[in-house]
mmCIF file of C-alpha atoms in Angstrom:
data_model
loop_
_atom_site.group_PDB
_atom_site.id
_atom_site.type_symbol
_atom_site.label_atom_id
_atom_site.label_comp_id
_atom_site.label_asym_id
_atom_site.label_seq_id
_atom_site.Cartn_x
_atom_site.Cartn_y
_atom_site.Cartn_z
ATOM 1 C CA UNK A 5 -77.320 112.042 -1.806
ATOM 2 C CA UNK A 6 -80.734 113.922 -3.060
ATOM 3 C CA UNK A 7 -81.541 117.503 -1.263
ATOM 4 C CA UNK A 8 -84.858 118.878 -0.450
ATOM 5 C CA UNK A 9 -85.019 122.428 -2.016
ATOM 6 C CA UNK A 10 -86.676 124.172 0.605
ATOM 7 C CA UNK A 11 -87.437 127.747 -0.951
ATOM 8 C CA UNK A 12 -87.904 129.487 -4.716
ATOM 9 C CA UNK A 13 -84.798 131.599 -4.096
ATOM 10 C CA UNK A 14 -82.621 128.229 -3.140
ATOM 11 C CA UNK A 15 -84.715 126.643 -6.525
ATOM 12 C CA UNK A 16 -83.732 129.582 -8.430
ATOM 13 C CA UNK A 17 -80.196 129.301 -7.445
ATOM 14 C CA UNK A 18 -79.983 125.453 -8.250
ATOM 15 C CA UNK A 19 -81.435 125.850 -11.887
ATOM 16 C CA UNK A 20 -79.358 128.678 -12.932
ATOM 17 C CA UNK A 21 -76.319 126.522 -13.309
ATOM 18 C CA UNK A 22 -74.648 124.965 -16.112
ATOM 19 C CA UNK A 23 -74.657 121.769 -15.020
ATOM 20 C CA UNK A 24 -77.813 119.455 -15.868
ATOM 21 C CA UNK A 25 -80.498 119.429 -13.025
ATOM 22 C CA UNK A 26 -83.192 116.883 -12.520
ATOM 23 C CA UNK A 27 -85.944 117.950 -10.133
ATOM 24 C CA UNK A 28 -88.076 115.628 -8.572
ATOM 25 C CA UNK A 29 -91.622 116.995 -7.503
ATOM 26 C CA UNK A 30 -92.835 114.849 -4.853
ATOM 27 C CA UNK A 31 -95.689 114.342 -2.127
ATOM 28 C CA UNK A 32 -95.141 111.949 1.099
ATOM 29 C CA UNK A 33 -98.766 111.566 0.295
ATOM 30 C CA UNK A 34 -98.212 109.914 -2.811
ATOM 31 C CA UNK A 35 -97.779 106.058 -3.659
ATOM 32 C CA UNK A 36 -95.782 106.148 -7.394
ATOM 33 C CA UNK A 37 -93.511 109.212 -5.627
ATOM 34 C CA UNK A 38 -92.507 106.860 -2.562
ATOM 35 C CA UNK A 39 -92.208 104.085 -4.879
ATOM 36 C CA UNK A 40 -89.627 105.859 -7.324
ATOM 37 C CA UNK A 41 -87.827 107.716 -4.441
ATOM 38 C CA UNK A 42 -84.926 104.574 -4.504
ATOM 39 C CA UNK A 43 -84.416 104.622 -7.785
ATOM 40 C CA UNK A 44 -84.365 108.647 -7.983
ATOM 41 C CA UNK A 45 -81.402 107.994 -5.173
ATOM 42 C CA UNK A 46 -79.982 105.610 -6.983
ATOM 43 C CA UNK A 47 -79.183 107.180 -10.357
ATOM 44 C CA UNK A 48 -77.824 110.213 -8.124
ATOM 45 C CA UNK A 49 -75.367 107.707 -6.988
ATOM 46 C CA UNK A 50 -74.965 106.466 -10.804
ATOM 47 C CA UNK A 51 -74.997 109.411 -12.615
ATOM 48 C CA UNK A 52 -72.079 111.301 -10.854
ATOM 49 C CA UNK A 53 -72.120 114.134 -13.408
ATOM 50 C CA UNK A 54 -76.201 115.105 -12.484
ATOM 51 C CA UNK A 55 -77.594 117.324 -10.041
ATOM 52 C CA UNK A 56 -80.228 115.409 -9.001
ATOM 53 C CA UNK A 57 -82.739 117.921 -6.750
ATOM 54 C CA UNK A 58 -85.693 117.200 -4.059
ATOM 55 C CA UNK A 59 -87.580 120.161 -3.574
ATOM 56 C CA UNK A 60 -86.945 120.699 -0.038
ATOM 57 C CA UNK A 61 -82.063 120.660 -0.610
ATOM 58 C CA UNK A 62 -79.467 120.399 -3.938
ATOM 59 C CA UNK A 63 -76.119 118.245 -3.712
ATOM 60 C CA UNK A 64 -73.954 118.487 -6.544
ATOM 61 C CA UNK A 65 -72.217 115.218 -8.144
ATOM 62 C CA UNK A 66 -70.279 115.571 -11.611
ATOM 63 C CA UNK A 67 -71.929 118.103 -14.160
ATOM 64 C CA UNK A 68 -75.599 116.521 -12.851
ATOM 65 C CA UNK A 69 -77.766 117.665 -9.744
ATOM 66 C CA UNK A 70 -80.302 116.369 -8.607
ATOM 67 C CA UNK A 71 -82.937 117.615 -5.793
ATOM 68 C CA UNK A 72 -86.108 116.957 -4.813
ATOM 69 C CA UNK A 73 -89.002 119.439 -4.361
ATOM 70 C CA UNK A 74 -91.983 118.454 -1.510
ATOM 71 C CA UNK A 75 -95.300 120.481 -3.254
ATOM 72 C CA UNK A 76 -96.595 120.234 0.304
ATOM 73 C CA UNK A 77 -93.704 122.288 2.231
ATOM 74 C CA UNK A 78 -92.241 124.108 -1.140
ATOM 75 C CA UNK A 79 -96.300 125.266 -2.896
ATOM 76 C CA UNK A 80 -94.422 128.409 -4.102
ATOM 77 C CA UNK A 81 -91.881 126.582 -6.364
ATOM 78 C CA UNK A 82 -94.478 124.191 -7.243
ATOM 79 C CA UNK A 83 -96.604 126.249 -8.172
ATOM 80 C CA UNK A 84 -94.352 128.628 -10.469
ATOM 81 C CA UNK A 85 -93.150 125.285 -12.329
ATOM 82 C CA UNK A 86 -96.516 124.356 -13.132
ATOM 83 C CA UNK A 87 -96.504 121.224 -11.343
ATOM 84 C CA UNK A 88 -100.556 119.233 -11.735
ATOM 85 C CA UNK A 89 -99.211 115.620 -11.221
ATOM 86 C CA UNK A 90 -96.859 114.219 -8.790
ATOM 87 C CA UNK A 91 -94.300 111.995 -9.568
ATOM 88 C CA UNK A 92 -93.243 115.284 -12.357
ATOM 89 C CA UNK A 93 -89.227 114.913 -12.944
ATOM 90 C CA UNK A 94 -87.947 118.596 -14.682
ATOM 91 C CA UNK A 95 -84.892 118.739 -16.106
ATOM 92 C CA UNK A 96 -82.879 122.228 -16.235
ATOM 93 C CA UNK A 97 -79.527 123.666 -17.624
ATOM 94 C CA UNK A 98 -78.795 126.990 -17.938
ATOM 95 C CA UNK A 99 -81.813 127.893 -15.973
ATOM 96 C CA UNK A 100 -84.007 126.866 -18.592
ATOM 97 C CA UNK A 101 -86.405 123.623 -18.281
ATOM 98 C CA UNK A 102 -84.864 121.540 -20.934
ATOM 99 C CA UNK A 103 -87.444 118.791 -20.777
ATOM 100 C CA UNK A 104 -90.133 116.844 -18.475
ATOM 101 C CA UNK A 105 -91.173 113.702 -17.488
ATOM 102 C CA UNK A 106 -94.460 112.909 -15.627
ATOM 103 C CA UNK A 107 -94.815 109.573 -13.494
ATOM 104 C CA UNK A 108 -92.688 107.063 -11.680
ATOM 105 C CA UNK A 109 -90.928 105.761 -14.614
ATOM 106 C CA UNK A 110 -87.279 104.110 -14.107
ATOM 107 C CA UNK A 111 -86.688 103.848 -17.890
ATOM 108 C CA UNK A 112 -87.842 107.394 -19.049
ATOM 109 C CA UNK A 113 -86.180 109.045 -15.782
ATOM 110 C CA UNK A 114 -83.188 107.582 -16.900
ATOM 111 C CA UNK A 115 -83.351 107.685 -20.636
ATOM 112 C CA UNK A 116 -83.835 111.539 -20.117
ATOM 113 C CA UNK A 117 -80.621 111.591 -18.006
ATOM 114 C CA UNK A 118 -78.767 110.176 -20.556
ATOM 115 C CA UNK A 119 -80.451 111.842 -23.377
ATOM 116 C CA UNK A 120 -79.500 115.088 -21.729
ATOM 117 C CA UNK A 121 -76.178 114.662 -20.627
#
């Protein structure tokens, strides 16, 4: 399961982590974010060892995370991550952003994952 990450401090918190976190800044405003929001689900379910986060909650599966960040409800994280285009996939470890992807794109999403682990 994906997590909203509702504040900067819970964002913070997520990040700083040594396992691999893929954050997933979305809009329910936006087409290509609603459109990649199964497959973002989906490799959580694959990729066991990924946090995968929404930013609005984090879930932790493996060594990966992934969340999911809502610019809309969460500006203040959005806004410190530089975030200009929505689908924008970050990818953490360490606390550090270890790379970035911009659009709804299964393939790179995925190729980063593994790239990464």
């Amino acid at each position: 399961m994906v997590q909203m990450i509702a504040t900067k401090a819970e964002f913070d918190s997520i990040v700083a982590g040594d396992k691999l976190v893929v954050v997933d800044f979305t809009a329910s405003w936006c087409g290509p974010c609603q459109m990649i929001a199964p497959i973002f689900a989906q490799l959580a379910e694959t990729y066991g060892d990924v946090v995968f986060v929404k930013v609005d909650l984090a879930e932790t599966y493996g060594d990966v995370v992934f969340v999911k960040v809502d610019v809309d409800a969460n500006e203040e994280t959005a806004a410190a991550c530089e975030i200009s285009a929505m689908p924008t996939f970050q990818y953490y470890k360490g606390g550090a952003k270890v790379d970035e992807l911009v659009g709804a794109s299964k393939e790179g999403l995925e190729g980063k994952i593994k790239a990464l682990m």
